Each structure stands twice: as structure tokens, then as C-alpha cells.
């Protein structure tokens, strides 16, 4: 799949979706950094995330994420649709609001 697939285009699409979807995270109190590299998106908080509360917030948005330490992160699969990437971003932002 990697050799024959269009993964470069897919990664670029996921990256753009993460950049757009996480842009508003900067407005959430406690956010120290927001970064995207390829198909990896990260919201870094100013202190450790309460995993139970943050995970519950992501599940309420229809996604399953397990933050650790100060990081709320996701690595969507290359085949993720733009709608799926946006759902992941909503979950990440919800976790940040409930950290």
C-alpha cells in the first residue's frame, strides 16, 4: 500500500485538516502550544492532563484519544476523511477544554 498508494497526498490532506481543525485550540485557556507535523497533531497544555476527564470529553465527541502528560495528540490514519480528521480535532479541543 505504501509503495503503490498515494500516501503523500493523503498525509498532506490530513496535515491540512489538523492545521485547520486545531487552529482554535490557541484560544483555549491552558494551551501552551499547538503543533502539526505531517499527520501528527498535538495540543500541549501548561500542566498534566487529567486523563479520565480528557478521555471522556473526546468520547463525547465520538473519538477515542488517550492523552499523556501534558500532551493531547493524534496520528490519524492516512486514509482518514476530512470529516474524520475534523471529528478528531473537535475531540482534541474538547479534551483541552476539560483537562
Short mmCIF file of C-alpha atoms in Angstrom, two decimals, residues 5-88:
data_model
loop_
_atom_site.label_atom_id
_atom_site.label_comp_id
_atom_site.label_asym_id
_atom_site.label_seq_id
_atom_site.Cartn_x
_atom_site.Cartn_y
_atom_site.Cartn_z
CA UNK A 5 -0.55 4.23 -2.73
CA UNK A 6 -0.97 7.96 -2.85
CA UNK A 7 0.20 8.41 0.76
CA UNK A 8 1.97 11.73 0.14
CA UNK A 9 -1.28 13.33 -0.96
CA UNK A 10 -3.15 11.65 1.89
CA UNK A 11 -0.65 12.86 4.51
CA UNK A 12 -0.87 16.39 3.11
CA UNK A 13 -4.66 16.28 3.35
CA UNK A 14 -4.56 15.03 6.95
CA UNK A 15 -1.96 17.68 7.82
CA UNK A 16 -4.10 20.46 6.36
CA UNK A 17 -7.15 19.14 8.21
CA UNK A 18 -5.24 19.10 11.50
CA UNK A 19 -3.90 22.62 10.94
CA UNK A 20 -7.37 23.98 10.25
CA UNK A 21 -9.11 21.95 12.92
CA UNK A 22 -6.65 22.79 15.70
CA UNK A 23 -6.32 26.49 14.92
CA UNK A 24 -8.95 27.46 17.53
CA UNK A 25 -7.11 25.49 20.23
CA UNK A 26 -4.88 28.54 20.76
CA UNK A 27 -7.90 30.29 22.32
CA UNK A 28 -8.42 27.61 24.99
CA UNK A 29 -7.09 28.59 28.43
CA UNK A 30 -4.12 26.45 29.47
CA UNK A 31 -2.88 25.68 25.96
CA UNK A 32 0.90 26.12 25.82
CA UNK A 33 1.46 25.05 22.21
CA UNK A 34 -0.31 23.67 19.16
CA UNK A 35 1.74 21.91 16.53
CA UNK A 36 1.25 19.78 13.45
CA UNK A 37 3.85 17.82 11.54
CA UNK A 38 2.61 15.69 8.71
CA UNK A 39 -0.23 13.53 10.01
CA UNK A 40 0.53 14.22 13.69
CA UNK A 41 -1.34 16.89 15.65
CA UNK A 42 -0.50 17.95 19.21
CA UNK A 43 -2.06 20.28 21.74
CA UNK A 44 0.36 20.82 24.62
CA UNK A 45 -1.14 22.04 27.87
CA UNK A 46 0.55 24.06 30.60
CA UNK A 47 0.18 21.19 33.07
CA UNK A 48 -0.59 17.47 33.04
CA UNK A 49 -3.91 16.46 31.55
CA UNK A 50 -6.47 14.64 33.71
CA UNK A 51 -6.70 11.54 31.54
CA UNK A 52 -10.10 10.46 32.81
CA UNK A 53 -11.76 13.82 32.14
CA UNK A 54 -9.95 14.41 28.86
CA UNK A 55 -10.76 10.93 27.53
CA UNK A 56 -14.43 11.33 28.49
CA UNK A 57 -14.51 14.64 26.61
CA UNK A 58 -13.11 13.02 23.47
CA UNK A 59 -15.57 10.13 23.66
CA UNK A 60 -18.40 12.68 23.88
CA UNK A 61 -17.15 13.97 20.51
CA UNK A 62 -17.19 10.45 19.05
CA UNK A 63 -13.45 9.74 19.10
CA UNK A 64 -11.10 7.82 21.39
CA UNK A 65 -7.88 9.57 22.38
CA UNK A 66 -5.57 8.82 25.29
CA UNK A 67 -3.59 11.92 26.22
CA UNK A 68 -0.48 11.55 28.33
CA UNK A 69 1.38 14.00 30.46
CA UNK A 70 0.78 17.49 29.08
CA UNK A 71 0.03 16.25 25.54
CA UNK A 72 -3.22 15.70 23.70
CA UNK A 73 -2.19 14.19 20.40
CA UNK A 74 -3.50 12.28 17.43
CA UNK A 75 -2.00 10.46 14.48
CA UNK A 76 -4.95 9.90 12.15
CA UNK A 77 -4.50 7.17 9.55
CA UNK A 78 -3.60 8.40 6.10
CA UNK A 79 -6.97 7.21 4.80
CA UNK A 80 -8.93 9.38 7.26
CA UNK A 81 -11.55 11.53 5.57
CA UNK A 82 -11.66 15.26 6.18
CA UNK A 83 -14.80 14.71 8.29
CA UNK A 84 -12.97 12.15 10.43
CA UNK A 85 -9.99 14.46 10.90
CA UNK A 86 -12.32 17.28 11.93
CA UNK A 87 -14.02 14.97 14.46
CA UNK A 88 -10.60 14.13 15.88
#
